[in-house]
Amino acid sequence: MANNNQDQLFKAFGLFIEAFRPYVVSLLMEEDGDKWPAKFVEVLSFDQKEKWNMGLRNGSTPETLIDFHHLKSFAIQKKDLLKKDFTKSISALPNWLSEIAQLRHEVAHFSAEINEDEATKVWIHMKTIAKTIGMPELEEELKKIQNSNITNQAEKVVVVAAETVYSGALKPWFQ
């Protein structure tokens, strides 16, 4: 996958996590109020809890500590909170979040090759989640970012074709 595609995905991942964090917090606050961070930490692995606590000690807010690699376990362990929004797709949600987290990891750590099919699935997952949780603005912004990538590719093709110029000593037969 071209670097431009990776740049577009990187932007999309940033928008997605910034929108999904408040959604997670709002679900937990409905049930636990201000004690939501303690309830969120319950879904984390031991290592994740250690990093969470280190982040708190370093002055990060609990909301900003919610990250991609936490979302799958949150979706599995807090299925009851997510069920009202995700109804039929609740069983697919952990897998979607896992695929998003995996590709985000690859993009963030500049993996040499990003699979186009995996990227397409992740775009679909992010837009579907945005739509499902009632964030049409996020869905539209994700579409714009994804489509700007397609537009940029089309423009590049036009530019390359326009720059093709004959520069030899022989004149073409059609002149």
PDB file of C-alpha atoms in Angstrom:
ATOM      1  CA  MET A   1       0.000   0.000   0.000  1.00  0.00           C
ATOM      2  CA  ALA A   2       1.322   3.423  -0.885  1.00  0.00           C
ATOM      3  CA  ASN A   3       2.462   5.808   1.832  1.00  0.00           C
ATOM      4  CA  ASN A   4      -0.376   8.160   0.917  1.00  0.00           C
ATOM      5  CA  ASN A   5      -2.887   5.416   1.776  1.00  0.00           C
ATOM      6  CA  GLN A   6      -1.105   4.885   5.078  1.00  0.00           C
ATOM      7  CA  ASP A   7      -1.271   8.622   5.782  1.00  0.00           C
ATOM      8  CA  GLN A   8      -5.020   8.595   5.127  1.00  0.00           C
ATOM      9  CA  LEU A   9      -5.480   5.602   7.416  1.00  0.00           C
ATOM     10  CA  PHE A  10      -3.382   7.257  10.108  1.00  0.00           C
ATOM     11  CA  LYS A  11      -5.646  10.336   9.997  1.00  0.00           C
ATOM     12  CA  ALA A  12      -8.732   8.135  10.101  1.00  0.00           C
ATOM     13  CA  PHE A  13      -7.449   6.175  13.094  1.00  0.00           C
ATOM     14  CA  GLY A  14      -6.877   9.419  14.984  1.00  0.00           C
ATOM     15  CA  LEU A  15     -10.400  10.647  14.286  1.00  0.00           C
ATOM     16  CA  PHE A  16     -11.882   7.269  15.146  1.00  0.00           C
ATOM     17  CA  ILE A  17     -10.213   6.896  18.548  1.00  0.00           C
ATOM     18  CA  GLU A  18     -10.945  10.524  19.469  1.00  0.00           C
ATOM     19  CA  ALA A  19     -14.643   9.887  18.787  1.00  0.00           C
ATOM     20  CA  PHE A  20     -14.816   6.387  20.274  1.00  0.00           C
ATOM     21  CA  ARG A  21     -13.223   7.316  23.620  1.00  0.00           C
ATOM     22  CA  PRO A  22     -16.084   9.627  24.698  1.00  0.00           C
ATOM     23  CA  TYR A  23     -18.558   6.966  23.580  1.00  0.00           C
ATOM     24  CA  VAL A  24     -16.893   4.387  25.857  1.00  0.00           C
ATOM     25  CA  VAL A  25     -16.756   6.875  28.728  1.00  0.00           C
ATOM     26  CA  SER A  26     -20.431   7.798  28.316  1.00  0.00           C
ATOM     27  CA  LEU A  27     -21.475   4.129  28.423  1.00  0.00           C
ATOM     28  CA  LEU A  28     -19.464   3.521  31.573  1.00  0.00           C
ATOM     29  CA  MET A  29     -20.658   6.750  33.221  1.00  0.00           C
ATOM     30  CA  GLU A  30     -24.300   5.761  32.699  1.00  0.00           C
ATOM     31  CA  GLU A  31     -23.640   2.699  34.823  1.00  0.00           C
ATOM     32  CA  ASP A  32     -20.882   3.775  37.220  1.00  0.00           C
ATOM     33  CA  GLY A  33     -20.748   7.575  37.205  1.00  0.00           C
ATOM     34  CA  ASP A  34     -17.381   9.054  38.125  1.00  0.00           C
ATOM     35  CA  LYS A  35     -16.054   5.603  39.000  1.00  0.00           C
ATOM     36  CA  TRP A  36     -15.964   4.681  35.298  1.00  0.00           C
ATOM     37  CA  PRO A  37     -12.134   4.530  35.093  1.00  0.00           C
ATOM     38  CA  ALA A  38     -12.046   1.754  37.702  1.00  0.00           C
ATOM     39  CA  LYS A  39     -14.658  -0.197  35.735  1.00  0.00           C
ATOM     40  CA  PHE A  40     -12.738   0.284  32.505  1.00  0.00           C
ATOM     41  CA  VAL A  41      -9.486  -0.926  34.073  1.00  0.00           C
ATOM     42  CA  GLU A  42     -11.245  -4.179  35.029  1.00  0.00           C
ATOM     43  CA  VAL A  43     -11.282  -5.228  31.361  1.00  0.00           C
ATOM     44  CA  LEU A  44      -7.525  -4.726  30.891  1.00  0.00           C
ATOM     45  CA  SER A  45      -4.797  -7.344  31.085  1.00  0.00           C
ATOM     46  CA  PHE A  46      -2.172  -7.133  33.828  1.00  0.00           C
ATOM     47  CA  ASP A  47       0.349  -5.420  31.512  1.00  0.00           C
ATOM     48  CA  GLN A  48      -2.281  -3.001  30.244  1.00  0.00           C
ATOM     49  CA  LYS A  49      -3.219  -2.124  33.838  1.00  0.00           C
ATOM     50  CA  GLU A  50       0.439  -1.419  34.608  1.00  0.00           C
ATOM     51  CA  LYS A  51       0.707   0.927  31.609  1.00  0.00           C
ATOM     52  CA  TRP A  52      -2.623   2.543  32.527  1.00  0.00           C
ATOM     53  CA  ASN A  53      -1.399   3.255  36.061  1.00  0.00           C
ATOM     54  CA  MET A  54       1.908   4.581  34.741  1.00  0.00           C
ATOM     55  CA  GLY A  55      -0.029   6.908  32.416  1.00  0.00           C
ATOM     56  CA  LEU A  56      -2.083   8.203  35.344  1.00  0.00           C
ATOM     57  CA  ARG A  57       1.086   8.788  37.381  1.00  0.00           C
ATOM     58  CA  ASN A  58       2.503  10.748  34.432  1.00  0.00           C
ATOM     59  CA  GLY A  59      -0.528  13.039  34.414  1.00  0.00           C
ATOM     60  CA  SER A  60      -2.620  11.599  31.583  1.00  0.00           C
ATOM     61  CA  THR A  61      -6.382  11.700  31.967  1.00  0.00           C
ATOM     62  CA  PRO A  62      -8.215   8.359  32.074  1.00  0.00           C
ATOM     63  CA  GLU A  63     -10.097   9.139  28.849  1.00  0.00           C
ATOM     64  CA  THR A  64      -6.896   9.719  26.869  1.00  0.00           C
ATOM     65  CA  LEU A  65      -5.490   6.419  28.133  1.00  0.00           C
ATOM     66  CA  ILE A  66      -8.218   4.453  26.335  1.00  0.00           C
ATOM     67  CA  ASP A  67      -6.436   3.041  23.312  1.00  0.00           C
ATOM     68  CA  PHE A  68      -7.059   0.749  20.351  1.00  0.00           C
ATOM     69  CA  HIS A  69      -5.605  -2.349  21.982  1.00  0.00           C
ATOM     70  CA  HIS A  70      -8.071  -2.013  24.892  1.00  0.00           C
ATOM     71  CA  LEU A  71     -11.197  -1.961  22.765  1.00  0.00           C
ATOM     72  CA  LYS A  72     -11.540  -5.661  21.928  1.00  0.00           C
ATOM     73  CA  SER A  73     -11.489  -6.754  25.563  1.00  0.00           C
ATOM     74  CA  PHE A  74     -13.866  -3.904  26.418  1.00  0.00           C
ATOM     75  CA  ALA A  75     -16.292  -5.108  23.727  1.00  0.00           C
ATOM     76  CA  ILE A  76     -16.103  -8.683  25.005  1.00  0.00           C
ATOM     77  CA  GLN A  77     -16.386  -7.965  28.720  1.00  0.00           C
ATOM     78  CA  LYS A  78     -18.847  -5.067  28.518  1.00  0.00           C
ATOM     79  CA  LYS A  79     -21.068  -6.571  25.832  1.00  0.00           C
ATOM     80  CA  ASP A  80     -24.160  -5.726  27.894  1.00  0.00           C
ATOM     81  CA  LEU A  81     -23.358  -1.999  27.666  1.00  0.00           C
ATOM     82  CA  LEU A  82     -22.800  -2.137  23.909  1.00  0.00           C
ATOM     83  CA  LYS A  83     -25.790  -4.340  23.102  1.00  0.00           C
ATOM     84  CA  LYS A  84     -28.311  -1.486  22.931  1.00  0.00           C
ATOM     85  CA  ASP A  85     -26.386   0.162  20.071  1.00  0.00           C
ATOM     86  CA  PHE A  86     -24.931  -2.847  18.280  1.00  0.00           C
ATOM     87  CA  THR A  87     -27.876  -5.278  18.624  1.00  0.00           C
ATOM     88  CA  LYS A  88     -27.316  -7.843  15.842  1.00  0.00           C
ATOM     89  CA  SER A  89     -23.670  -7.001  15.217  1.00  0.00           C
ATOM     90  CA  ILE A  90     -22.623  -7.250  18.880  1.00  0.00           C
ATOM     91  CA  SER A  91     -20.864 -10.584  18.305  1.00  0.00           C
ATOM     92  CA  ALA A  92     -18.867  -9.129  15.384  1.00  0.00           C
ATOM     93  CA  LEU A  93     -17.788  -5.977  17.232  1.00  0.00           C
ATOM     94  CA  PRO A  94     -14.791  -7.463  19.107  1.00  0.00           C
ATOM     95  CA  ASN A  95     -13.420  -8.811  15.822  1.00  0.00           C
ATOM     96  CA  TRP A  96     -13.938  -5.452  14.075  1.00  0.00           C
ATOM     97  CA  LEU A  97     -12.141  -3.618  16.871  1.00  0.00           C
ATOM     98  CA  SER A  98      -9.336  -6.180  16.820  1.00  0.00           C
ATOM     99  CA  GLU A  99      -8.847  -5.753  13.060  1.00  0.00           C
ATOM    100  CA  ILE A 100      -8.843  -1.965  13.452  1.00  0.00           C
ATOM    101  CA  ALA A 101      -6.267  -2.193  16.261  1.00  0.00           C
ATOM    102  CA  GLN A 102      -4.070  -4.584  14.274  1.00  0.00           C
ATOM    103  CA  LEU A 103      -3.970  -2.410  11.155  1.00  0.00           C
ATOM    104  CA  ARG A 104      -3.474   0.721  13.234  1.00  0.00           C
ATOM    105  CA  HIS A 105      -0.475  -0.975  14.852  1.00  0.00           C
ATOM    106  CA  GLU A 106       0.951  -1.843  11.424  1.00  0.00           C
ATOM    107  CA  VAL A 107       0.434   1.692  10.109  1.00  0.00           C
ATOM    108  CA  ALA A 108       1.812   3.324  13.270  1.00  0.00           C
ATOM    109  CA  HIS A 109       4.942   1.206  13.173  1.00  0.00           C
ATOM    110  CA  PHE A 110       5.441   1.638   9.431  1.00  0.00           C
ATOM    111  CA  SER A 111       5.083  -1.966   8.379  1.00  0.00           C
ATOM    112  CA  ALA A 112       6.524  -2.362   4.909  1.00  0.00           C
ATOM    113  CA  GLU A 113       3.362  -3.646   3.291  1.00  0.00           C
ATOM    114  CA  ILE A 114      -0.239  -3.002   4.301  1.00  0.00           C
ATOM    115  CA  ASN A 115      -2.721  -5.418   2.752  1.00  0.00           C
ATOM    116  CA  GLU A 116      -5.288  -3.530   0.618  1.00  0.00           C
ATOM    117  CA  ASP A 117      -8.076  -5.952   1.529  1.00  0.00           C
ATOM    118  CA  GLU A 118      -7.372  -5.550   5.243  1.00  0.00           C
ATOM    119  CA  ALA A 119      -7.374  -1.774   4.836  1.00  0.00           C
ATOM    120  CA  THR A 120     -10.712  -1.890   3.001  1.00  0.00           C
ATOM    121  CA  LYS A 121     -12.231  -4.008   5.774  1.00  0.00           C
ATOM    122  CA  VAL A 122     -10.989  -1.586   8.416  1.00  0.00           C
ATOM    123  CA  TRP A 123     -12.447   1.415   6.554  1.00  0.00           C
ATOM    124  CA  ILE A 124     -15.792  -0.408   6.451  1.00  0.00           C
ATOM    125  CA  HIS A 125     -15.583  -1.352  10.145  1.00  0.00           C
ATOM    126  CA  MET A 126     -14.803   2.205  11.261  1.00  0.00           C
ATOM    127  CA  LYS A 127     -17.621   3.698   9.174  1.00  0.00           C
ATOM    128  CA  THR A 128     -20.073   1.021  10.338  1.00  0.00           C
ATOM    129  CA  ILE A 129     -19.189   1.610  13.991  1.00  0.00           C
ATOM    130  CA  ALA A 130     -19.512   5.386  13.553  1.00  0.00           C
ATOM    131  CA  LYS A 131     -22.930   4.959  11.966  1.00  0.00           C
ATOM    132  CA  THR A 132     -24.063   2.473  14.617  1.00  0.00           C
ATOM    133  CA  ILE A 133     -23.128   4.672  17.579  1.00  0.00           C
ATOM    134  CA  GLY A 134     -24.870   7.677  16.053  1.00  0.00           C
ATOM    135  CA  MET A 135     -21.883   9.675  14.851  1.00  0.00           C
ATOM    136  CA  PRO A 136     -22.782  10.658  11.273  1.00  0.00           C
ATOM    137  CA  GLU A 137     -20.159  13.433  11.304  1.00  0.00           C
ATOM    138  CA  LEU A 138     -17.429  10.889  11.998  1.00  0.00           C
ATOM    139  CA  GLU A 139     -18.785   8.579   9.317  1.00  0.00           C
ATOM    140  CA  GLU A 140     -18.782  11.426   6.770  1.00  0.00           C
ATOM    141  CA  GLU A 141     -15.290  12.546   7.744  1.00  0.00           C
ATOM    142  CA  LEU A 142     -14.002   8.979   7.365  1.00  0.00           C
ATOM    143  CA  LYS A 143     -15.622   8.786   3.921  1.00  0.00           C
ATOM    144  CA  LYS A 144     -13.976  12.086   2.922  1.00  0.00           C
ATOM    145  CA  ILE A 145     -10.556  10.888   4.031  1.00  0.00           C
ATOM    146  CA  GLN A 146     -10.965   7.565   2.254  1.00  0.00           C
ATOM    147  CA  ASN A 147     -12.286   9.222  -0.913  1.00  0.00           C
ATOM    148  CA  SER A 148      -9.561  11.879  -0.901  1.00  0.00           C
ATOM    149  CA  ASN A 149      -7.135   9.021  -1.223  1.00  0.00           C
ATOM    150  CA  ILE A 150      -8.975   7.739  -4.304  1.00  0.00           C
ATOM    151  CA  THR A 151      -9.121  11.285  -5.741  1.00  0.00           C
ATOM    152  CA  ASN A 152      -5.385  11.777  -5.171  1.00  0.00           C
ATOM    153  CA  GLN A 153      -4.643   8.533  -7.005  1.00  0.00           C
ATOM    154  CA  ALA A 154      -6.807   9.599  -9.961  1.00  0.00           C
ATOM    155  CA  GLU A 155      -5.118  13.011 -10.096  1.00  0.00           C
ATOM    156  CA  LYS A 156      -1.706  11.368 -10.135  1.00  0.00           C
ATOM    157  CA  VAL A 157      -2.690   9.241 -13.104  1.00  0.00           C
ATOM    158  CA  VAL A 158      -3.822  12.342 -15.008  1.00  0.00           C
ATOM    159  CA  VAL A 159      -0.621  14.219 -14.149  1.00  0.00           C
ATOM    160  CA  VAL A 160       1.578  11.326 -15.262  1.00  0.00           C
ATOM    161  CA  ALA A 161      -0.309  11.057 -18.549  1.00  0.00           C
ATOM    162  CA  ALA A 162      -0.023  14.826 -19.130  1.00  0.00           C
ATOM    163  CA  GLU A 163       3.739  14.801 -18.620  1.00  0.00           C
ATOM    164  CA  THR A 164       4.389  12.191 -21.311  1.00  0.00           C
ATOM    165  CA  VAL A 165       6.057  14.192 -24.103  1.00  0.00           C
ATOM    166  CA  TYR A 166       7.845  13.003 -27.243  1.00  0.00           C
ATOM    167  CA  SER A 167      11.393  14.354 -27.315  1.00  0.00           C
ATOM    168  CA  GLY A 168      13.175  12.377 -30.035  1.00  0.00           C
ATOM    169  CA  ALA A 169      14.773  13.609 -33.275  1.00  0.00           C
ATOM    170  CA  LEU A 170      12.251  11.735 -35.415  1.00  0.00           C
ATOM    171  CA  LYS A 171       8.865  13.323 -35.855  1.00  0.00           C
ATOM    172  CA  PRO A 172       5.788  11.212 -35.200  1.00  0.00           C
ATOM    173  CA  TRP A 173       4.025  10.002 -38.373  1.00  0.00           C
ATOM    174  CA  PHE A 174       0.825  11.894 -37.456  1.00  0.00           C
ATOM    175  CA  GLN A 175       2.384  15.395 -37.592  1.00  0.00           C
TER     176      GLN A 175
END
